[in-house]
PDB file of C-alpha atoms and ligand atoms in Angstrom:
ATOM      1  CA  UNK H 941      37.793  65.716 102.994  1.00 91.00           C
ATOM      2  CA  UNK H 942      39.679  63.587 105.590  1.00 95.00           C
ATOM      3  CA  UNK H 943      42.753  63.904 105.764  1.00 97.00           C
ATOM      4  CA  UNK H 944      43.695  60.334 107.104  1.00 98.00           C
ATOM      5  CA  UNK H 945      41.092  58.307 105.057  1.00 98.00           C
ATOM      6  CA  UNK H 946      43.774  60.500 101.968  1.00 98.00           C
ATOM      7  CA  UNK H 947      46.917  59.160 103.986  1.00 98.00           C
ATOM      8  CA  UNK H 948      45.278  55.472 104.237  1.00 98.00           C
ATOM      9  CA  UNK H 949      45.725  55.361 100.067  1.00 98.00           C
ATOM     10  CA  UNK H 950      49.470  56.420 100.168  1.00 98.00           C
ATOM     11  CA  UNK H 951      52.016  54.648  98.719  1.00 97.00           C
ATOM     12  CA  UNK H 952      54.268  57.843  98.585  1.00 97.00           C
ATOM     13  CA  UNK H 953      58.004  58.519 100.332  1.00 97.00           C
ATOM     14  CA  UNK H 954      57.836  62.118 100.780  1.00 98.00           C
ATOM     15  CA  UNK H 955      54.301  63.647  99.887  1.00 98.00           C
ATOM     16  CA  UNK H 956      52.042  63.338 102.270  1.00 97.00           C
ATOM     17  CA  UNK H 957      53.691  63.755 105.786  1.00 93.00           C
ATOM     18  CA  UNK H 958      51.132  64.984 106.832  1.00 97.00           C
ATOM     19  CA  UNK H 959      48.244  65.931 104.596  1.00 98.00           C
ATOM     20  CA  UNK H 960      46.181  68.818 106.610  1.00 98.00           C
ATOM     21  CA  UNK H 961      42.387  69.204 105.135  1.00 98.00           C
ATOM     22  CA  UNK H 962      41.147  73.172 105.664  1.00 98.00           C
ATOM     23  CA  UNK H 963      37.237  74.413 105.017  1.00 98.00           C
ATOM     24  CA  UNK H 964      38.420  77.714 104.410  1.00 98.00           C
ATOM     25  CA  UNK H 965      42.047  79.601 103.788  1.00 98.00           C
ATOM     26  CA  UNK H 966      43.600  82.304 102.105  1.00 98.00           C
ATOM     27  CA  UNK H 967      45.517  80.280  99.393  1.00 98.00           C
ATOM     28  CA  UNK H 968      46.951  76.828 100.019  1.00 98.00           C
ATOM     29  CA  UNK H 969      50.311  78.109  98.466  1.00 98.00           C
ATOM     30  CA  UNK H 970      50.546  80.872 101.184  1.00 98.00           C
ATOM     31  CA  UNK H 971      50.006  78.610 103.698  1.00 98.00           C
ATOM     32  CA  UNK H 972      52.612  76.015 102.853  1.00 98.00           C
ATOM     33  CA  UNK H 973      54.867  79.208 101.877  1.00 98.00           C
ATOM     34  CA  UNK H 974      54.504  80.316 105.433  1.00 98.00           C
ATOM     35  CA  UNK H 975      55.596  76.595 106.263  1.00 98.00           C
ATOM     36  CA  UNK H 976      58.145  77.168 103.838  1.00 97.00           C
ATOM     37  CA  UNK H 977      59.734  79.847 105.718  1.00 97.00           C
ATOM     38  CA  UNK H 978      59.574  78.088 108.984  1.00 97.00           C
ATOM     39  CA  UNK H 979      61.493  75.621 107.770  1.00 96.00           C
ATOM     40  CA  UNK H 980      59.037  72.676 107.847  1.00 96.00           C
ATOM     41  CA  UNK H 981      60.329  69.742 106.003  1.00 96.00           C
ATOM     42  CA  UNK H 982      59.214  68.154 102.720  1.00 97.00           C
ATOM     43  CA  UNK H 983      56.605  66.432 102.341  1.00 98.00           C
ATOM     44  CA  UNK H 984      53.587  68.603 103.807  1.00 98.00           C
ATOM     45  CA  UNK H 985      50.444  68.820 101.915  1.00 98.00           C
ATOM     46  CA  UNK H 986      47.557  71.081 102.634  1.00 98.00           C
ATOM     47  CA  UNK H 987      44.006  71.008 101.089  1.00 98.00           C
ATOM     48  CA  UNK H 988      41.594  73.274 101.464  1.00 98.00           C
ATOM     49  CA  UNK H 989      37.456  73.632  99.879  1.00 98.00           C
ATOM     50  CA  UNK H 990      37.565  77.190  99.431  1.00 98.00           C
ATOM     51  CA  UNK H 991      40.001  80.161  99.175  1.00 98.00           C
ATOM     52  CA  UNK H 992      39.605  83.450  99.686  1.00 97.00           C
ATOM     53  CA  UNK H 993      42.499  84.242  97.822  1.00 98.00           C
ATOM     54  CA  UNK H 994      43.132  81.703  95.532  1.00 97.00           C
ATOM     55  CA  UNK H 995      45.304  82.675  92.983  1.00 97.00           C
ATOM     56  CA  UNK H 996      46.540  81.347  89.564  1.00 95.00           C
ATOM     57  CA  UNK H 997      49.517  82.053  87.117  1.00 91.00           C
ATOM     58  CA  UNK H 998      50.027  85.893  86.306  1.00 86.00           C
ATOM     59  CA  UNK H 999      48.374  87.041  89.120  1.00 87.00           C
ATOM     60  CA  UNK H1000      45.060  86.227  88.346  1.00 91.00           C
ATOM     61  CA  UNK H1001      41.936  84.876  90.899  1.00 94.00           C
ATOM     62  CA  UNK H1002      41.651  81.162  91.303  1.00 96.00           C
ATOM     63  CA  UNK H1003      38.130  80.046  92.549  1.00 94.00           C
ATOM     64  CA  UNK H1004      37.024  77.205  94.220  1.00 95.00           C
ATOM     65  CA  UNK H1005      34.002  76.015  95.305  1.00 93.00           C
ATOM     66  CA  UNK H1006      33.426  73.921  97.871  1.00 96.00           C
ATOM     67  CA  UNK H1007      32.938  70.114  97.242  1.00 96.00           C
ATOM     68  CA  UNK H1008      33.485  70.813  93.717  1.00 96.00           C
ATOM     69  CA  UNK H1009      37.218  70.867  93.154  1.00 97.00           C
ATOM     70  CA  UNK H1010      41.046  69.711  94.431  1.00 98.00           C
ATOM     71  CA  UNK H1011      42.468  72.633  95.924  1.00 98.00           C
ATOM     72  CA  UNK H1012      45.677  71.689  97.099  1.00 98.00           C
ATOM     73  CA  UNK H1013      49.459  72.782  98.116  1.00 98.00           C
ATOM     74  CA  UNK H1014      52.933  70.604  98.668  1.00 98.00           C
ATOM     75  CA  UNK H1015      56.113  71.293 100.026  1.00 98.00           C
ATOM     76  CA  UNK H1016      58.941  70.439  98.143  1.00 98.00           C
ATOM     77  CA  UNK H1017      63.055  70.871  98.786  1.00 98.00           C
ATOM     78  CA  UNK H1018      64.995  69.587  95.984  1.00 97.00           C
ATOM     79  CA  UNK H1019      68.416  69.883  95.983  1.00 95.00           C
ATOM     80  CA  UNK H1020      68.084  70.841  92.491  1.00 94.00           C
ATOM     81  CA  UNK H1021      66.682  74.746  91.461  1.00 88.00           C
ATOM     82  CA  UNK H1022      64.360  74.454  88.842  1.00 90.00           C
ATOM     83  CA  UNK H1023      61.100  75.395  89.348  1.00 91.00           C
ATOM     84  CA  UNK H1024      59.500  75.770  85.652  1.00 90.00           C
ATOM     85  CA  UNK H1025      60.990  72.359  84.694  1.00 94.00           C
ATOM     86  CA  UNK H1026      59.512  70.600  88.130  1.00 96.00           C
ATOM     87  CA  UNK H1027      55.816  72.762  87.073  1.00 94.00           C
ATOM     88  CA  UNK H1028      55.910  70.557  84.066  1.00 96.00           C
ATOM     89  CA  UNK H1029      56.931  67.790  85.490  1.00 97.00           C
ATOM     90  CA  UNK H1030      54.028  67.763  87.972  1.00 98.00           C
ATOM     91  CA  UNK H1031      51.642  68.692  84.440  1.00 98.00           C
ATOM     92  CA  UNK H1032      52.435  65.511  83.135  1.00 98.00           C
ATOM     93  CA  UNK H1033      52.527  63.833  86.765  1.00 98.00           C
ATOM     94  CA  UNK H1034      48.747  65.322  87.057  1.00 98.00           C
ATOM     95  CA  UNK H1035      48.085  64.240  83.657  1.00 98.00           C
ATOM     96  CA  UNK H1036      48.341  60.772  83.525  1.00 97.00           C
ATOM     97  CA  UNK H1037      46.346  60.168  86.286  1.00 97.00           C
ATOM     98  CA  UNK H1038      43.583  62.110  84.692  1.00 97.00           C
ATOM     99  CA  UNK H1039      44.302  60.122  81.951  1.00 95.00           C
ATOM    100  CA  UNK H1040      43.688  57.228  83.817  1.00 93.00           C
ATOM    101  CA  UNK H1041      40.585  58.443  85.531  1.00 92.00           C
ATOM    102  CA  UNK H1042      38.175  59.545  82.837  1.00 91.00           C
ATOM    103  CA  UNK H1043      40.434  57.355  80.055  1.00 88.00           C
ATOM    104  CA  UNK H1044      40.089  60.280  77.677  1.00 91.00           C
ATOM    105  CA  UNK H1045      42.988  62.159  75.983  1.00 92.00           C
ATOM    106  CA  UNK H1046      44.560  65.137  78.251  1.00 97.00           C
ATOM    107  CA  UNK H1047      46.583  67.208  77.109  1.00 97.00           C
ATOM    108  CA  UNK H1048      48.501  69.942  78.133  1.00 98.00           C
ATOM    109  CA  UNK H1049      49.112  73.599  77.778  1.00 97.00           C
ATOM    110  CA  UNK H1050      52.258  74.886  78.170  1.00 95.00           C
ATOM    111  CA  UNK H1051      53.680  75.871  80.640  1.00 92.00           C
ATOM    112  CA  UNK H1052      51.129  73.907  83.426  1.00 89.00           C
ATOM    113  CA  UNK H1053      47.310  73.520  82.013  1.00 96.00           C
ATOM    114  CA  UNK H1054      45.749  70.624  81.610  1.00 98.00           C
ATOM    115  CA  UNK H1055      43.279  70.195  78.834  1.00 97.00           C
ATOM    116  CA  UNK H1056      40.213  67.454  78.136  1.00 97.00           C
ATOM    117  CA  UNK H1057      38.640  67.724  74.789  1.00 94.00           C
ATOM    118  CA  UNK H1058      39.716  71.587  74.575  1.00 93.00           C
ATOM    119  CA  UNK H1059      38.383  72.614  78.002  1.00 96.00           C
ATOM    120  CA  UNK H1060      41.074  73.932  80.829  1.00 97.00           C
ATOM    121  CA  UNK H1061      40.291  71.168  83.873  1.00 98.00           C
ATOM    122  CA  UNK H1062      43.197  72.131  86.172  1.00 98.00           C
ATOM    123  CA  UNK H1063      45.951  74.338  86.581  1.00 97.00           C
ATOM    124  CA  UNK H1064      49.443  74.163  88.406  1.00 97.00           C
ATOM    125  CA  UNK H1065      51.280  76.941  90.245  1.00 96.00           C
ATOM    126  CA  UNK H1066      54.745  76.539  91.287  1.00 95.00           C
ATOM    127  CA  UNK H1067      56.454  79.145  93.432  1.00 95.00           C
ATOM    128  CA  UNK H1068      59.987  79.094  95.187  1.00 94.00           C
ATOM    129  CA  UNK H1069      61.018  80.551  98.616  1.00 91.00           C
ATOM    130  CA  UNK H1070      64.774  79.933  98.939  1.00 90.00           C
ATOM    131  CA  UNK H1071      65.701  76.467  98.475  1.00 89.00           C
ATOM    132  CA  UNK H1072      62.063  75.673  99.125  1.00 96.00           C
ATOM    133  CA  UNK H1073      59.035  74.842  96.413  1.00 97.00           C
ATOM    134  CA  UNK H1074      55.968  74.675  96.841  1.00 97.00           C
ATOM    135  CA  UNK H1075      53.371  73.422  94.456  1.00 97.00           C
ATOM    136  CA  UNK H1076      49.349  74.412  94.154  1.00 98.00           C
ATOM    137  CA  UNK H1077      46.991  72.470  92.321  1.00 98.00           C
ATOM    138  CA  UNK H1078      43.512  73.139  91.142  1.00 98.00           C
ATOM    139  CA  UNK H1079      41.831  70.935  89.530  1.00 98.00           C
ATOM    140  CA  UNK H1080      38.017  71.155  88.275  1.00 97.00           C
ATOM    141  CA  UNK H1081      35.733  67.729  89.256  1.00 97.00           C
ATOM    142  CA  UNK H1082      32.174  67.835  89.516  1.00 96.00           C
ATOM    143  CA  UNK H1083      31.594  71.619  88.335  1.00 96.00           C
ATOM    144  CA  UNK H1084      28.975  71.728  85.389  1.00 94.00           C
ATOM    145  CA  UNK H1085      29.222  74.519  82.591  1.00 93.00           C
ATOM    146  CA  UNK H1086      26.617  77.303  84.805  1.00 93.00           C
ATOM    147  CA  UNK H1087      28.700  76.890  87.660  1.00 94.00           C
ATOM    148  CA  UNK H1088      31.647  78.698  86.035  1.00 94.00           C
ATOM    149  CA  UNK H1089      31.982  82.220  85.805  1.00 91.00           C
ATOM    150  CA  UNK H1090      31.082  84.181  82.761  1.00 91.00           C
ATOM    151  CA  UNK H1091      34.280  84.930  81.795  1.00 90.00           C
ATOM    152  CA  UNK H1092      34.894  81.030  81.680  1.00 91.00           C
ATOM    153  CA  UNK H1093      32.207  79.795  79.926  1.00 88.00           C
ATOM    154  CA  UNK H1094      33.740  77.405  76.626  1.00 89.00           C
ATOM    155  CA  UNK H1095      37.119  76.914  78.163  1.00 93.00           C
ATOM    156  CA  UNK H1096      36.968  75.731  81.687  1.00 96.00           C
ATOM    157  CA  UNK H1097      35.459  71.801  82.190  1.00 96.00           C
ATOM    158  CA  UNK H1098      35.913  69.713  84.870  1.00 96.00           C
ATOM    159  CA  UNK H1099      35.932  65.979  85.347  1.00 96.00           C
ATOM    160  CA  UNK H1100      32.696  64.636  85.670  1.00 94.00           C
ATOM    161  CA  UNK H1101      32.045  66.436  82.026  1.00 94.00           C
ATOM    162  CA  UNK H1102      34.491  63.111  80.440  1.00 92.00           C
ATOM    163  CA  UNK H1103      33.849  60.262  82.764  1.00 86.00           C
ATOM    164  CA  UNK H1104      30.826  58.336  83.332  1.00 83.00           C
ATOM    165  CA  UNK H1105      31.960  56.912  86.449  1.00 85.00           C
ATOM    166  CA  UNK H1106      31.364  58.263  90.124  1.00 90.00           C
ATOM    167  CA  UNK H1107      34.620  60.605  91.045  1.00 93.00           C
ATOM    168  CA  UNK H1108      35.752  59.735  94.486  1.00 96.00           C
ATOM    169  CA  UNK H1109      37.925  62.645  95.217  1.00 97.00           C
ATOM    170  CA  UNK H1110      39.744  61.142  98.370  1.00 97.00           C
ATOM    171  CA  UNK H1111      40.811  58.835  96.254  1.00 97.00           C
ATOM    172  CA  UNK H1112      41.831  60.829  93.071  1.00 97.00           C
ATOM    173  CA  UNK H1113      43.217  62.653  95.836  1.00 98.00           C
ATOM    174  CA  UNK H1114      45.844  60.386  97.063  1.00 98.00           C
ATOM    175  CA  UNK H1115      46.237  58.715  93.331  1.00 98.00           C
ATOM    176  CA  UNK H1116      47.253  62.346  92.388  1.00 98.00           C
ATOM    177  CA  UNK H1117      49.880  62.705  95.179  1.00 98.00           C
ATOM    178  CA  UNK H1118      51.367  59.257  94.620  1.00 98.00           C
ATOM    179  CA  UNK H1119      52.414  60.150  90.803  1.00 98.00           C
ATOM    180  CA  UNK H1120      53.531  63.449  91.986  1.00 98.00           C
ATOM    181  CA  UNK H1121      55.899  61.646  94.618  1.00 98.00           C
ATOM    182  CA  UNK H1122      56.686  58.986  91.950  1.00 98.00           C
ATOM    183  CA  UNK H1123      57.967  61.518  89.407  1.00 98.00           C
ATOM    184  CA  UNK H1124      59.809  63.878  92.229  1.00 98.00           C
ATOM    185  CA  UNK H1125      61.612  60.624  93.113  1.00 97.00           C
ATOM    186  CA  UNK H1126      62.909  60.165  89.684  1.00 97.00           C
ATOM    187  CA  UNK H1127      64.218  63.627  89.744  1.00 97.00           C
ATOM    188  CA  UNK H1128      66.667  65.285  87.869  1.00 96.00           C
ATOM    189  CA  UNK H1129      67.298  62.108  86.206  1.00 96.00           C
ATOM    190  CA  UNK H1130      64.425  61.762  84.277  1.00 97.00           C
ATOM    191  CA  UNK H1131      63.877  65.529  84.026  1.00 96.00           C
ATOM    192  CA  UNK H1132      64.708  64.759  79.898  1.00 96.00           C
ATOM    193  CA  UNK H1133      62.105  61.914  79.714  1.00 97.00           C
ATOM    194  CA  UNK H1134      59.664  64.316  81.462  1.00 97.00           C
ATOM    195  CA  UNK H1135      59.851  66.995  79.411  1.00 96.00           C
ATOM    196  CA  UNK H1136      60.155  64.985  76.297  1.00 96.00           C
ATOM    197  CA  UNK H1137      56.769  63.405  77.873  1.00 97.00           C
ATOM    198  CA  UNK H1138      54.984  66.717  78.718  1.00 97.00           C
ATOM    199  CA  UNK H1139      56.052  67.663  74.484  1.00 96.00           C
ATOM    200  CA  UNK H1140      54.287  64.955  73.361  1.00 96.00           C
ATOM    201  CA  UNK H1141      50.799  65.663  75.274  1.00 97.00           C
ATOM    202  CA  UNK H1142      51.146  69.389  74.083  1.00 96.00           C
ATOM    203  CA  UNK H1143      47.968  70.749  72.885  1.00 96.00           C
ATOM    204  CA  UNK H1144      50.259  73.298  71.442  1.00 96.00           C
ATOM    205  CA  UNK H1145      52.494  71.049  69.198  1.00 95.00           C
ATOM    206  CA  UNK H1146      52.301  72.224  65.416  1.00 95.00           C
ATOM    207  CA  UNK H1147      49.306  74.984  66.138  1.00 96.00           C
ATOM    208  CA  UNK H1148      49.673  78.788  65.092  1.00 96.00           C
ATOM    209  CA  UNK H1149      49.883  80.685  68.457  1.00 96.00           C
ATOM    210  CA  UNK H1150      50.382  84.312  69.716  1.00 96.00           C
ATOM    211  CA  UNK H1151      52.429  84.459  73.002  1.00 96.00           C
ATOM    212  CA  UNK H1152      52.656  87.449  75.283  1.00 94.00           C
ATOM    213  CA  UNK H1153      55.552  87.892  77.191  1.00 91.00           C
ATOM    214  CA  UNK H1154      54.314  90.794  78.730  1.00 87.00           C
ATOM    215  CA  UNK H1155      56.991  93.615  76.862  1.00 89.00           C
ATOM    216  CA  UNK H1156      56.953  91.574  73.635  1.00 92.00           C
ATOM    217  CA  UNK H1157      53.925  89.606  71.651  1.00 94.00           C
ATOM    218  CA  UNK H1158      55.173  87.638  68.465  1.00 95.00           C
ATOM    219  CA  UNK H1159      53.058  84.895  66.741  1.00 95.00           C
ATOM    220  CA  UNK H1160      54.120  81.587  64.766  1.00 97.00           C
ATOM    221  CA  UNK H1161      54.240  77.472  65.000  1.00 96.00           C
ATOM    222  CA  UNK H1162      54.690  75.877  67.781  1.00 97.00           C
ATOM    223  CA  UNK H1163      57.484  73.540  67.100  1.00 96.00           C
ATOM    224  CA  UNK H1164      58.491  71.677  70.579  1.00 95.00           C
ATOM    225  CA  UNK H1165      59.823  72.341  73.164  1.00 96.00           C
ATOM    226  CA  UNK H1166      63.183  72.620  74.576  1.00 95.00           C
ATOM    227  CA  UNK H1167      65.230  70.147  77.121  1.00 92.00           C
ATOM    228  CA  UNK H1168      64.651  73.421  79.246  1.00 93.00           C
ATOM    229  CA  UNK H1169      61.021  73.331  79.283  1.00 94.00           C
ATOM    230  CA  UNK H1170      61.000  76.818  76.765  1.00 96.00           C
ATOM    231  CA  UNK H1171      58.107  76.682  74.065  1.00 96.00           C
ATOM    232  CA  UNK H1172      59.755  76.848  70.915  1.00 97.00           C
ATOM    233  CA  UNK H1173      57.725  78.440  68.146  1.00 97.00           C
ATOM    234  CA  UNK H1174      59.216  79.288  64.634  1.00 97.00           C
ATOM    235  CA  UNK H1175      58.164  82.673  63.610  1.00 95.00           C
ATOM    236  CA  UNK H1176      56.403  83.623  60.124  1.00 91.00           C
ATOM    237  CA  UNK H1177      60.181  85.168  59.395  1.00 94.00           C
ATOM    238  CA  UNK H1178      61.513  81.890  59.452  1.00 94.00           C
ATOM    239  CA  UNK H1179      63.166  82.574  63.156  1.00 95.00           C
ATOM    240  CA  UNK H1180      63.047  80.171  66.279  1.00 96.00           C
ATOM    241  CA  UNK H1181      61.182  81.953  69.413  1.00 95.00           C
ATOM    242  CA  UNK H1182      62.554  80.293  72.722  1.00 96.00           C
ATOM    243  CA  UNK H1183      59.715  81.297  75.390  1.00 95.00           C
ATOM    244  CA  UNK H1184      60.009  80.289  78.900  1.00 93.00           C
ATOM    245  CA  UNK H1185      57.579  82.362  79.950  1.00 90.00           C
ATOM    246  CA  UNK H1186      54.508  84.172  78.641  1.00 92.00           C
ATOM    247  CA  UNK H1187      51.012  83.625  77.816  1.00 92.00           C
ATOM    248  CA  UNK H1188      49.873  81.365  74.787  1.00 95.00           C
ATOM    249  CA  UNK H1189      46.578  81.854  72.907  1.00 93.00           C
ATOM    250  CA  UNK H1190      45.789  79.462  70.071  1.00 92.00           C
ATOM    251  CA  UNK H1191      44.657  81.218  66.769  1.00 91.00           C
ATOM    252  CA  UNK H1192      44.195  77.733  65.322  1.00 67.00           C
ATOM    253  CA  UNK H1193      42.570  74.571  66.087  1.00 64.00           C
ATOM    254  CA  UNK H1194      43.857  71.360  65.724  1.00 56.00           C
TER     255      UNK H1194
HETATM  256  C1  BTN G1883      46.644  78.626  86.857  1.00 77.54           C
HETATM  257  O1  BTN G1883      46.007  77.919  86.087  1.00 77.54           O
HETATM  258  O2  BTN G1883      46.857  79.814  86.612  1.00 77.54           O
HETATM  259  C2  BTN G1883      47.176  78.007  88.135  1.00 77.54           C
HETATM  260  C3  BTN G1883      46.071  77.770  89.118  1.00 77.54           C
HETATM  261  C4  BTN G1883      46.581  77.224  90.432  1.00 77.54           C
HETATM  262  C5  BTN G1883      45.497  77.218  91.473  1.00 77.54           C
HETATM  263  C6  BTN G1883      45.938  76.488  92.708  1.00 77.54           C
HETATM  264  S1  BTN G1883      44.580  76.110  93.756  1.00 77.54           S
HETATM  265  C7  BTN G1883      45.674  75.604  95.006  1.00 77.54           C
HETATM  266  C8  BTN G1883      46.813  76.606  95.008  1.00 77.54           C
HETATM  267  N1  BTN G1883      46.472  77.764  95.797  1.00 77.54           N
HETATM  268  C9  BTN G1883      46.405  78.877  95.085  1.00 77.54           C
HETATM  269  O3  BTN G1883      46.137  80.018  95.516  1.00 77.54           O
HETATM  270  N2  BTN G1883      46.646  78.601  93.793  1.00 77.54           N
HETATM  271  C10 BTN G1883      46.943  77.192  93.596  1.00 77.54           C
END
């Protein structure tokens, strides 16, 4: 990936200055952490084909192969503190240009996964370091089912799966970073519309769930979501659940 053929296709006012383009790293997010901490400004993206320690929500390995995939970081520093609510922001951000892309329904799973035709394409993690954000993005393109691990096979897709047409992933690239900036620049303003947004492509909405918040499991509807960004599910007993933050498995389909 080039990094100025990505910066050519920018119509953005803070992501993107600059976009770095890396073979191999660690993880994107600890390398824009580390820029974090050194107080570079907003604005700095970093891509990379592989990581060695890619990492997802909850701790768990993220892997990328190379040519295959978006693997990408950004520095954010919003005068605002909210990182869950900005995570779903940049779901629904991520999700209409997939949208646009392979013009098939995506959906997403709450709190940051996005979904095509039931399959997990790409996944979002946010993490904070002071007044600093920084945001990590993987997203699936040209894998094909073999190509995922075991462990994956039936839930993770990629892109070229739901589109006919030829992925051109400098481009996707850069339309990816321009809704990204378009959304942060609406920010908090339009954090309501956002979320209300991000509700209405749950894949969650109305199914029977279990959630695991780690301490505490309890199972029910899925009923919205709050102004907050917290999953709201209404327990067999009748009883609201407010989750903001745990991990959702769907024990029906839609
Ligand atoms: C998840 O689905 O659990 C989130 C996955 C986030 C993966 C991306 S890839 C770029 C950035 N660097 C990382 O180490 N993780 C994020």
């Amino acid at each position: 990936m080039n990094p100025e053929a990505i910066t050519r296709l920018l119509t953005s006012r803070v992501l993107g200055r600059p976009v770095q383009c890396f073979q191999e790293v660690t993880s994107t997010n600890d390398l824009v952490l580390e820029l974090a901490r050194a107080g570079a400004p907003e604005g700095h993206v970093i891509f990379a084909e592989t990581q060695t320690k890619g990492r997802g929500r909850l701790g768990r390995p993220w892997v990328s192969q190379s040519g295959m995939s978006l693997t990408f970081s950004f520095l954010i520093r919003p005068p605002w503190r909210d990182t869950s609510r900005f995570s779903l922001c940049a779901a629904v951000a991520i999700a209409r240009v997939l949208q646009r892309f392979t013009r098939k329904n995506v959906g997403i799973k709450w709190p940051n996964d996005i979904y095509i035709d039931g399959k997990k394409v790409c996944g979002v993690l946010c993490e904070s370091s002071n007044r600093a954000m920084v945001v990590g993005v993987g997203l699936n393109i040209f894998q094909k089912e073999e190509d995922f691990e075991p462990a994956l096979t039936g839930k993770a897709g990629s892109l070229s799966m739901y589109s006919d047409e030829t992925i051109d992933r400098v481009s996707l690239a850069a339309s990816l970073l321009n809704e990204l900036d378009a959304i942060y620049d609406t920010l908090p303003g339009a954090f309501d519309n956002l979320i209300a947004e991000c509700e209405s492509k749950s894949v969650l909405l109305g199914r029977e769930v279990q959630v695991d918040m780690g301490s505490k499991q309890l199972s029910g509807r899925v009923v919205g979501m709050s102004t907050e960004g917290a999953l709201q599910v209404r327990q067999l007993s009748g009883e609201k659940a407010t989750i903001v933050s745990g991990e959702v498995t769907c024990l029906s389909h839609s």
